[in-house]
CSV table of C-alpha atoms and ligand atoms in Angstrom, one decimal:
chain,number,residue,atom,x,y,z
A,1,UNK,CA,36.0,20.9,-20.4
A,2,UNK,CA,35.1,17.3,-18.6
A,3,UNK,CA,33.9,17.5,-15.3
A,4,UNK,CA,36.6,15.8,-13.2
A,5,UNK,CA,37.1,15.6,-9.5
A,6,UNK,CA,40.3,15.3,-7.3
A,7,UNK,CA,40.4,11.8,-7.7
A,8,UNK,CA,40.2,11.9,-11.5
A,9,UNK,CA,37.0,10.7,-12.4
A,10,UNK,CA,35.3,12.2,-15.2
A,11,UNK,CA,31.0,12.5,-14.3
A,12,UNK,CA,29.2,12.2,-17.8
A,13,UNK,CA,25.5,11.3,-16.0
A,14,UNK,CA,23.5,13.6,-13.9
A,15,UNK,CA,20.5,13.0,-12.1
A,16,UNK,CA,17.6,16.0,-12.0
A,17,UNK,CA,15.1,14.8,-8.4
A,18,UNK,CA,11.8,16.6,-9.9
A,19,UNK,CA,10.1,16.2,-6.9
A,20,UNK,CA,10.6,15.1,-3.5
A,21,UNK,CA,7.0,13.8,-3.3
A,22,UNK,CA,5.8,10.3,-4.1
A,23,UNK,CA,2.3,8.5,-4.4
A,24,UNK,CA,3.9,5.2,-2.6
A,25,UNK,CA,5.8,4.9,0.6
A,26,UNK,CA,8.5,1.9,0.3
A,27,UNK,CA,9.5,1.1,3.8
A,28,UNK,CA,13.4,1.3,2.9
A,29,UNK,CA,12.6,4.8,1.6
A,30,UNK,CA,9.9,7.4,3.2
A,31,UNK,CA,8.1,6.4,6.2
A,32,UNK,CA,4.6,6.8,6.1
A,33,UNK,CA,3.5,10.0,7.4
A,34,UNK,CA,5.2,13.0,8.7
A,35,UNK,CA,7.6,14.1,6.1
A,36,UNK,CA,8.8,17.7,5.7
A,37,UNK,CA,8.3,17.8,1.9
A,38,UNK,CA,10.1,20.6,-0.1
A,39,UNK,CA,8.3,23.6,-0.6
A,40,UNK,CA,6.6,24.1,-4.4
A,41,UNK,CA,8.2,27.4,-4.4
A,42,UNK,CA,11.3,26.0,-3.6
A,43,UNK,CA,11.1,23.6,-6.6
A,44,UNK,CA,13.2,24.5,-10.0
A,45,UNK,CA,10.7,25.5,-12.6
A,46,UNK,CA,11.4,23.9,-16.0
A,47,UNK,CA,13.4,26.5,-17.1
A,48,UNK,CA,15.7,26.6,-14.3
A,49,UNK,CA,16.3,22.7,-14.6
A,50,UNK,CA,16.5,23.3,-18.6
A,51,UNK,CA,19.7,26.3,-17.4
A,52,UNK,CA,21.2,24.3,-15.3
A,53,UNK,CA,21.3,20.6,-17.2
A,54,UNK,CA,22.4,23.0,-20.6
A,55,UNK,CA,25.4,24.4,-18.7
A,56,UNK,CA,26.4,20.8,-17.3
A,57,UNK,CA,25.8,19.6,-21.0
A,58,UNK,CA,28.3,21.8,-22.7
A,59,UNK,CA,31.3,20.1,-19.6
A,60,UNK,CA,30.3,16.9,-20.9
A,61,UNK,CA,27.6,15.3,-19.4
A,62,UNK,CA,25.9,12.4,-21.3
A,63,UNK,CA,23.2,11.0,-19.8
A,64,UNK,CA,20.4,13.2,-18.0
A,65,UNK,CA,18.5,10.7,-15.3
A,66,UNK,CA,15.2,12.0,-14.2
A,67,UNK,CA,14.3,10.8,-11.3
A,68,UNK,CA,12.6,11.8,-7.9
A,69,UNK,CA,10.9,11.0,-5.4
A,70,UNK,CA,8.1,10.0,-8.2
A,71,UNK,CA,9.2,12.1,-11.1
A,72,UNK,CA,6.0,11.6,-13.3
A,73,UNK,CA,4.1,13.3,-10.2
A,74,UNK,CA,5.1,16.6,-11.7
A,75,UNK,CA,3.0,18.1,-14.0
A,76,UNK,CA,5.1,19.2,-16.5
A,77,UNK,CA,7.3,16.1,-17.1
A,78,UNK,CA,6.6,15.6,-20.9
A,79,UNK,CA,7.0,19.3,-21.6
A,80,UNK,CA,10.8,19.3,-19.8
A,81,UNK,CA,11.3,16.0,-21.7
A,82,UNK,CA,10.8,17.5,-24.9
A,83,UNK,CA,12.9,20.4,-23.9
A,84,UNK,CA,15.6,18.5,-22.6
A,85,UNK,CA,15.9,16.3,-26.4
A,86,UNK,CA,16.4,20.1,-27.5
A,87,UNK,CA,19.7,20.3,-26.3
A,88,UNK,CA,22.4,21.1,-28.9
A,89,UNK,CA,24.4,17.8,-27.7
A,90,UNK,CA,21.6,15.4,-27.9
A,91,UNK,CA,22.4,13.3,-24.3
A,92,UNK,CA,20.1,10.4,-23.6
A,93,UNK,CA,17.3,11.3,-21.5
A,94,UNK,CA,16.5,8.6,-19.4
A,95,UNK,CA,14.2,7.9,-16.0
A,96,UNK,CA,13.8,5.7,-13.2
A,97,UNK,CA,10.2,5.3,-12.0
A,98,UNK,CA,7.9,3.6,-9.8
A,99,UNK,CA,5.6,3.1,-13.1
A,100,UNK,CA,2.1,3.8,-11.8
A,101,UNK,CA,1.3,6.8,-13.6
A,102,UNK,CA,3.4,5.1,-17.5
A,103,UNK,CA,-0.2,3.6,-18.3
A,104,UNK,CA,-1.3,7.2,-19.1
A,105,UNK,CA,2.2,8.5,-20.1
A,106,UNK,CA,4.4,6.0,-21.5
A,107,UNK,CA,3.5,6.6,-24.8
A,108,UNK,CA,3.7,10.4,-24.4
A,109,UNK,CA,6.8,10.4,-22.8
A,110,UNK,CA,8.2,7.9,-25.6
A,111,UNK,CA,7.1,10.6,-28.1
A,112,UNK,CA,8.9,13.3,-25.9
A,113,UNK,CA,11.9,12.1,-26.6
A,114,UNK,CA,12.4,9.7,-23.3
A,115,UNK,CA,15.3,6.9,-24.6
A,116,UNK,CA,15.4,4.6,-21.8
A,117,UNK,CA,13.6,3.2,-18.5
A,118,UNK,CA,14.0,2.2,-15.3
A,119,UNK,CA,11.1,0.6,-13.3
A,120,UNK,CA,11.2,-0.2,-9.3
A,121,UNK,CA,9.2,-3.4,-9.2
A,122,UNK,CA,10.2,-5.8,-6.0
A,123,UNK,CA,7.3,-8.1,-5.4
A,124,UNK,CA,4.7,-9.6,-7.7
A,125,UNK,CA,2.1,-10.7,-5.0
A,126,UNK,CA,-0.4,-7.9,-4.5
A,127,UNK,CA,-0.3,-7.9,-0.5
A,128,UNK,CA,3.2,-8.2,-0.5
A,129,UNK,CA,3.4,-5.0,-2.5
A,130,UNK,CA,1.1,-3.1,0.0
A,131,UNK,CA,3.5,-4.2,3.2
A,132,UNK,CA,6.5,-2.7,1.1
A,133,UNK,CA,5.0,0.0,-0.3
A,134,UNK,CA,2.3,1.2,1.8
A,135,UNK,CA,-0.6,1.1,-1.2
A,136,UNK,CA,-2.1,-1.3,-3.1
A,137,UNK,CA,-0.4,-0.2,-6.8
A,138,UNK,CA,0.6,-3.6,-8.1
A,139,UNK,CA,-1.8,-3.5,-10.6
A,140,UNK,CA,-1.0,-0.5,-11.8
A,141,UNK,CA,2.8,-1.3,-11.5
A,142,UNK,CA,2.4,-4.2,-14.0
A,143,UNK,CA,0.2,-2.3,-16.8
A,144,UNK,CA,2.7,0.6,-16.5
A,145,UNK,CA,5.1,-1.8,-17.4
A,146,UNK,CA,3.4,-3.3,-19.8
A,147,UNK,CA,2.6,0.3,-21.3
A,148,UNK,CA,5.9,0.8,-21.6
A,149,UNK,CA,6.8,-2.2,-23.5
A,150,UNK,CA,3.8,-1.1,-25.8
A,151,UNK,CA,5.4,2.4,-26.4
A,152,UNK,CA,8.4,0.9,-27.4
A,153,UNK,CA,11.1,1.3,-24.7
A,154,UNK,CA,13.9,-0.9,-25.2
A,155,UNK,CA,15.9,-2.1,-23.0
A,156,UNK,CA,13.4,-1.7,-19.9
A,157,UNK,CA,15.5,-2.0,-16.7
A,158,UNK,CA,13.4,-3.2,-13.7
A,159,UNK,CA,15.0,-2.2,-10.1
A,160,UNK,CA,14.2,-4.7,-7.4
A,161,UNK,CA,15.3,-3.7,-3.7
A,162,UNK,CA,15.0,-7.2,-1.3
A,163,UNK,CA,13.8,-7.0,2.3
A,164,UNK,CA,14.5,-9.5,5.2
A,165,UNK,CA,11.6,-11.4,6.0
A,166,UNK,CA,9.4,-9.7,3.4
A,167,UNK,CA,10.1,-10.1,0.1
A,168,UNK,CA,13.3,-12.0,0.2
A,169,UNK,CA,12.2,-15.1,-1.0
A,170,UNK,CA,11.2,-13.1,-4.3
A,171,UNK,CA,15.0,-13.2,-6.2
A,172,UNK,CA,14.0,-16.1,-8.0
A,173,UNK,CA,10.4,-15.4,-9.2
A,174,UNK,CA,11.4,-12.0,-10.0
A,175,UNK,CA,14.1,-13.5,-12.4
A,176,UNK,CA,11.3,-16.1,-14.0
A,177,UNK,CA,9.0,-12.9,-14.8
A,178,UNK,CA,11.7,-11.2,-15.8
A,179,UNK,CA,12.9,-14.1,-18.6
A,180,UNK,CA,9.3,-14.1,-19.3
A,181,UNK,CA,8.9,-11.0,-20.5
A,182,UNK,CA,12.5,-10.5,-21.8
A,183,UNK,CA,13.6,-7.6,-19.0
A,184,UNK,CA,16.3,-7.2,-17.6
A,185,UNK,CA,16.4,-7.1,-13.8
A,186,UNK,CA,18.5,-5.6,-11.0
A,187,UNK,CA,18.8,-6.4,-7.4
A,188,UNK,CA,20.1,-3.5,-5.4
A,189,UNK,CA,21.3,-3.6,-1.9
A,190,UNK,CA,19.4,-1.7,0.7
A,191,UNK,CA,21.5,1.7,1.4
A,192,UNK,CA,21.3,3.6,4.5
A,193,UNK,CA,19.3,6.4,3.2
A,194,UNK,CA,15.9,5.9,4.0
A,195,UNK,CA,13.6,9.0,6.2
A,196,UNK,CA,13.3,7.2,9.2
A,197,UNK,CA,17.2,6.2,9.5
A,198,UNK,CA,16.1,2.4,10.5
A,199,UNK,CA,18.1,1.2,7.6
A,200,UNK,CA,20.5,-1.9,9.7
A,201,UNK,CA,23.3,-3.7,7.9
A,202,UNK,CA,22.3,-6.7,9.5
A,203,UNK,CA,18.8,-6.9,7.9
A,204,UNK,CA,20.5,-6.3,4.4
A,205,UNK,CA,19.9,-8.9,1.9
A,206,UNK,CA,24.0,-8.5,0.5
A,207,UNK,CA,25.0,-8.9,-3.1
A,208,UNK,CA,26.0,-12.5,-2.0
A,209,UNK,CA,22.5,-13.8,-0.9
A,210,UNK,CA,20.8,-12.5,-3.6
A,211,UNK,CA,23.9,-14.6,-5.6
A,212,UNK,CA,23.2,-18.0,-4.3
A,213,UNK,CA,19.2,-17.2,-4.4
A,214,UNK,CA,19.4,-16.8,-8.0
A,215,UNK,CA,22.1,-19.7,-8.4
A,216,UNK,CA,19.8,-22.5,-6.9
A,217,UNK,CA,18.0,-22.2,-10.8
A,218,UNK,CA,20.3,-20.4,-13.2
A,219,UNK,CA,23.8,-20.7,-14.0
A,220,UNK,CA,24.7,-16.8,-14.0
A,221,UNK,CA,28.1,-16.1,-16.4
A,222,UNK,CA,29.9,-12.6,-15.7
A,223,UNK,CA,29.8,-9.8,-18.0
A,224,UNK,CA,32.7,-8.2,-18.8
A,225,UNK,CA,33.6,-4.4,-18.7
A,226,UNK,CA,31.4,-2.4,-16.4
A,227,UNK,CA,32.7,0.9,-16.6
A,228,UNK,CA,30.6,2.8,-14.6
A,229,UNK,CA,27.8,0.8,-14.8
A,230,UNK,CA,27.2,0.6,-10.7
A,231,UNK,CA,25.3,-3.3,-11.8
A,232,UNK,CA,27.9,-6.3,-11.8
A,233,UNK,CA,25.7,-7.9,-14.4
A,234,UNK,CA,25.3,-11.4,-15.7
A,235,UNK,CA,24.3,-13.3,-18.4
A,236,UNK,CA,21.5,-16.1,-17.2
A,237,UNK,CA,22.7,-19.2,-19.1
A,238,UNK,CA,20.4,-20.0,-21.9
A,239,UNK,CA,18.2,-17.1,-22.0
A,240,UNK,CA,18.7,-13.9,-23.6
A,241,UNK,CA,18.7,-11.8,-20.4
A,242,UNK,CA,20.8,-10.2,-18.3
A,243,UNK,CA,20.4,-9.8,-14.3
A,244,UNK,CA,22.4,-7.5,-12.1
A,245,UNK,CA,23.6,-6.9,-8.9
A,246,UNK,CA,24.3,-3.2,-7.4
A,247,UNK,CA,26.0,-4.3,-4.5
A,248,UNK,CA,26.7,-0.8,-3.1
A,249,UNK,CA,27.2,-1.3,0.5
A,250,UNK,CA,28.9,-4.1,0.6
A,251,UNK,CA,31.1,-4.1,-3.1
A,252,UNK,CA,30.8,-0.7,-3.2
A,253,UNK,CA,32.0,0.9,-7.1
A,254,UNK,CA,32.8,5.0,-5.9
A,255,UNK,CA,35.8,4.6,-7.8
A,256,UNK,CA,34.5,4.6,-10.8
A,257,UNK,CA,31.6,6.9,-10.2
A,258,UNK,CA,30.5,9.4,-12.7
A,259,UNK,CA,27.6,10.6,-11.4
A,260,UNK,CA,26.5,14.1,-10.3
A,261,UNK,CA,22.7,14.9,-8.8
A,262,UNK,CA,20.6,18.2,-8.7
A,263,UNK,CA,17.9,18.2,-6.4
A,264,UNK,CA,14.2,19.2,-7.5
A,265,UNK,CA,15.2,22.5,-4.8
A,266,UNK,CA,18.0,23.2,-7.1
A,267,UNK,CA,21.0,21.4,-4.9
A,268,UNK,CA,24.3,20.0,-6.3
A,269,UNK,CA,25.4,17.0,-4.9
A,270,UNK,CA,28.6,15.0,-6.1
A,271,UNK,CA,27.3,11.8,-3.8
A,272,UNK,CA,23.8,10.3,-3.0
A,273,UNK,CA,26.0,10.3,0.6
A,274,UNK,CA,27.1,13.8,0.6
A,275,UNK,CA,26.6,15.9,3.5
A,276,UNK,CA,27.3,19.0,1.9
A,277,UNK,CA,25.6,20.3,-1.1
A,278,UNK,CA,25.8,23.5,-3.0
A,279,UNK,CA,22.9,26.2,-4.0
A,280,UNK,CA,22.2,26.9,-7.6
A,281,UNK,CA,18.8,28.0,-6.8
A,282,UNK,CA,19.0,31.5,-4.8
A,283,UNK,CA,22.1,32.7,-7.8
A,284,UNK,CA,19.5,31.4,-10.4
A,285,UNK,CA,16.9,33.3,-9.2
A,286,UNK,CA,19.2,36.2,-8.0
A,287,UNK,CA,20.4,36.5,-11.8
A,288,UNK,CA,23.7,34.6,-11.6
A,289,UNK,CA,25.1,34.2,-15.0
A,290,UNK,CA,26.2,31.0,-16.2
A,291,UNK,CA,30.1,31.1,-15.8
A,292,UNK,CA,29.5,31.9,-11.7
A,293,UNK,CA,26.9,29.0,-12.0
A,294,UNK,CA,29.7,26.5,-13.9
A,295,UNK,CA,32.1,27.9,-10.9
A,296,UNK,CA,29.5,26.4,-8.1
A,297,UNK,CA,29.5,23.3,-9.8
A,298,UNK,CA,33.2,22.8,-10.4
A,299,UNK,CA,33.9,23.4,-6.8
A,300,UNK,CA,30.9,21.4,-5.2
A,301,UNK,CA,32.5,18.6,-7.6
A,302,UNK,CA,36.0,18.9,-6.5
A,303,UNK,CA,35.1,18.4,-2.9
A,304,UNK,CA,33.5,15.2,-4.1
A,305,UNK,CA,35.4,12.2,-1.6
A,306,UNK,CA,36.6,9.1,-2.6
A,307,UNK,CA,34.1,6.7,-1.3
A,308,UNK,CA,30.8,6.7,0.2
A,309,UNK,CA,31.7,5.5,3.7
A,310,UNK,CA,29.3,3.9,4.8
A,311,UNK,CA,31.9,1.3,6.5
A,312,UNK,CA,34.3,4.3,8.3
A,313,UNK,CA,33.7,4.1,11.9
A,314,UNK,CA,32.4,8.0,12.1
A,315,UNK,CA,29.7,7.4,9.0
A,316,UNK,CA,26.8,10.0,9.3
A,317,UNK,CA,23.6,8.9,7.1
A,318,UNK,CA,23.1,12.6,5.3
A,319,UNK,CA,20.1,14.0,6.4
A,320,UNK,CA,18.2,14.3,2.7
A,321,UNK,CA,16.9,11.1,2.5
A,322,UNK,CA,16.6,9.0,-0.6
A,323,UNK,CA,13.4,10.7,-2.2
A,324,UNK,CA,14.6,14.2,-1.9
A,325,UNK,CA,18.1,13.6,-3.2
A,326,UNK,CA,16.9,11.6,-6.1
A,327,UNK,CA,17.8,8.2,-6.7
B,401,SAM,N1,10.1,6.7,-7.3
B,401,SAM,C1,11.0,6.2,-8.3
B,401,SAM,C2,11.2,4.7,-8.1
B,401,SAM,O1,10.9,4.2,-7.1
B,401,SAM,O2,11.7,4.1,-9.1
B,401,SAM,C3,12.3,7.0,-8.4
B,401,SAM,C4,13.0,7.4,-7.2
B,401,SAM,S1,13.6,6.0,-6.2
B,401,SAM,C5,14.3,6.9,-4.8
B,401,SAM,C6,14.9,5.4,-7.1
B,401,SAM,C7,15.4,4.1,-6.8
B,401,SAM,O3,16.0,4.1,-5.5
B,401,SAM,C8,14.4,3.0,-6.8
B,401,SAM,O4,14.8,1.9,-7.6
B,401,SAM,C9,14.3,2.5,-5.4
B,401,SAM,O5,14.0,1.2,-5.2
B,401,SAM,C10,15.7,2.9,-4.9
B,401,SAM,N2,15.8,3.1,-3.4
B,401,SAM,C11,15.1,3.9,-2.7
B,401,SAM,N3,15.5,3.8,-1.4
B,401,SAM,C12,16.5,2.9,-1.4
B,401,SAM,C13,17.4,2.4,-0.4
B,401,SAM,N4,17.3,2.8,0.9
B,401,SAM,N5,18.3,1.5,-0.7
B,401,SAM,C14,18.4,1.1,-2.0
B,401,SAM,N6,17.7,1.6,-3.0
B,401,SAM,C15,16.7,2.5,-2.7
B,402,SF4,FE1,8.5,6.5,-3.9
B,402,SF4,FE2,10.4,5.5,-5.3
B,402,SF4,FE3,10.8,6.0,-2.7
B,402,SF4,FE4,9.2,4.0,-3.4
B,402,SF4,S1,11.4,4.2,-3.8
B,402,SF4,S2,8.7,5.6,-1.9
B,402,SF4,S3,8.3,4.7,-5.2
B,402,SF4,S4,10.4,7.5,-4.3
């Protein structure tokens, strides 16, 4: 049976947060010290993320996301990989990551079973990188990357958040590396999800800035048919790559969301805005079979609203930030 809400949108992609932790600290995500990080007991072991993705497999979902916080900081992230490609109806396993452990994995993870990448990369100058992220990992960023490429990962999606006064004046050179080395890139507005709740709309670089930026060089030509992709995406005229732009604040796509997220504690959540999630973790552990597990899903996912809010007047930033909902 598809998983569908009260608005009728059918959710085929789930993300799985493996960890709340992180070896970087991007400024629009975690501040730098002081965070209340989830409990290792409190994680989902393997099997329990192996139960619960199975169970949302068999209503339909597609495409399994792994994600985090930094989800190649946990140990066993090969070995769940692996498992994961075992399941009877084969969905692409895919993962967004902030690269500086794929030098040692990529090809591993390849192996495993891993079909397709996404890579946060927003700055190419080294102390540029440290202001955003809080550690000097550029280097390692780059041969990740280019570890990646090696293993064979095709199409490799790099993720590129822009910050005022920063690295704003980095749309365009991003793009040139990008054509260079035949990626494709996406620009994604700052959301109001960050740890420290400093996120202001005002210091946003919009979907329309990051439009003209890229405009002053390339001639960008719509693509057609997003479905739920949440990138508008664009050819760039006389190249072979496509740029995007996942204007979420202020073009925002929740109506054709179909995305559902399970936190590395074992939390449903039918929005990266939600307020409310549901437990899967204490009726795992307390021997919940799978139809009372399937029951908690269906009705976190029926309470799911119909847009993110960010603009409503009484908008409350949820109190998970970004890294421990999993992105
Ligand atoms: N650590 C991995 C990484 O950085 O790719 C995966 C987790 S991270 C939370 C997932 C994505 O969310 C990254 O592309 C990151 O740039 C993006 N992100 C984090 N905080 C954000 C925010 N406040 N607004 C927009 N994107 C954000
Ligand atoms: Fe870590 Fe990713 Fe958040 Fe940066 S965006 S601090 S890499 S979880």
């Amino acid at each position: 049976m598809p998983l569908v809400d009260g608005f009728g949108r059918v959710h085929k992609d789930l993300r799985v947060s493996l960890t709340d932790k992180c070896n970087l600290r991007c400024t629009y995500c975690m501040p730098e010290e002081g965070i209340d990080w989830i409990s290792k007991a409190m994680h989902l072991t393997l099997e329990e993320i192996i139960r619960v993705v199975k169970i949302l497999c068999a209503e339909g979902i597609e495409e399994i996301r792994l994600t985090g916080g930094e989800p190649l900081l946990r140990p066993d992230v090969v070995e769940l990989v692996k498992a994961l490609n075992k399941i009877e109806s084969k969905p692409a396993i895919s993962m967004t990551t902030n690269a500086t452990r794929l030098d040692v994995l990529a090809q591993d993870l390849f192996d495993a079973g891993l079909s397709r990448l996404n890579i946060s990369l927003d700055t190419l100058d080294r102390e540029k990188f440290k202001e955003l992220s809080r550690r000097d990992g550029l280097e390692e960023t780059l041969s990740g990357i280019n570890a990646s490429i090696k293993a064979g990962f095709e199409p490799i999606k790099i993720n590129a958040v822009l910050m005022r006064g920063i690295n704003d004046d980095e749309a365009l050179p991003l793009l040139d590396w990008a054509i260079e080395n035949n990626l494709q890139l996406r620009f994604i507005e700052q959301m109001p999800l960050d740890a420290q709740h400093a996120w202001d709309r005002k210091q946003m670089i919009s979907r329309e800035e990051i439009y003209q930026a890229l405009s002053k060089k390339y001639v960008l030509e719509p693509v057609g048919n997003r479905g739920a992709d949440p990138a508008e995406l664009f050819e760039v005229k006389g190249t072979v790559v496509k740029v995007g732009i996942i204007a979420s604040v202020t073009e925002p796509f929740c109506g054709n969301c179909d995305r559902l997220r399970l936190t590395s504690d074992g939390q449903i959540r039918n929005c990266l805005f939600a307020t409310e999630e549901s437990d899967l973790r204490i009726p795992l552990r307390n021997g919940a079979d799978d139809q009372i597990l399937k029951e908690i899903i269906l009705n976190n996912l029926a309470a799911k609203k119909k847009g993110h809010g960010i603009d409503d007047s009484n908008f409350v930033q949820p109190i998970r930030p970004m890294s421990a909902i999993g992105g």
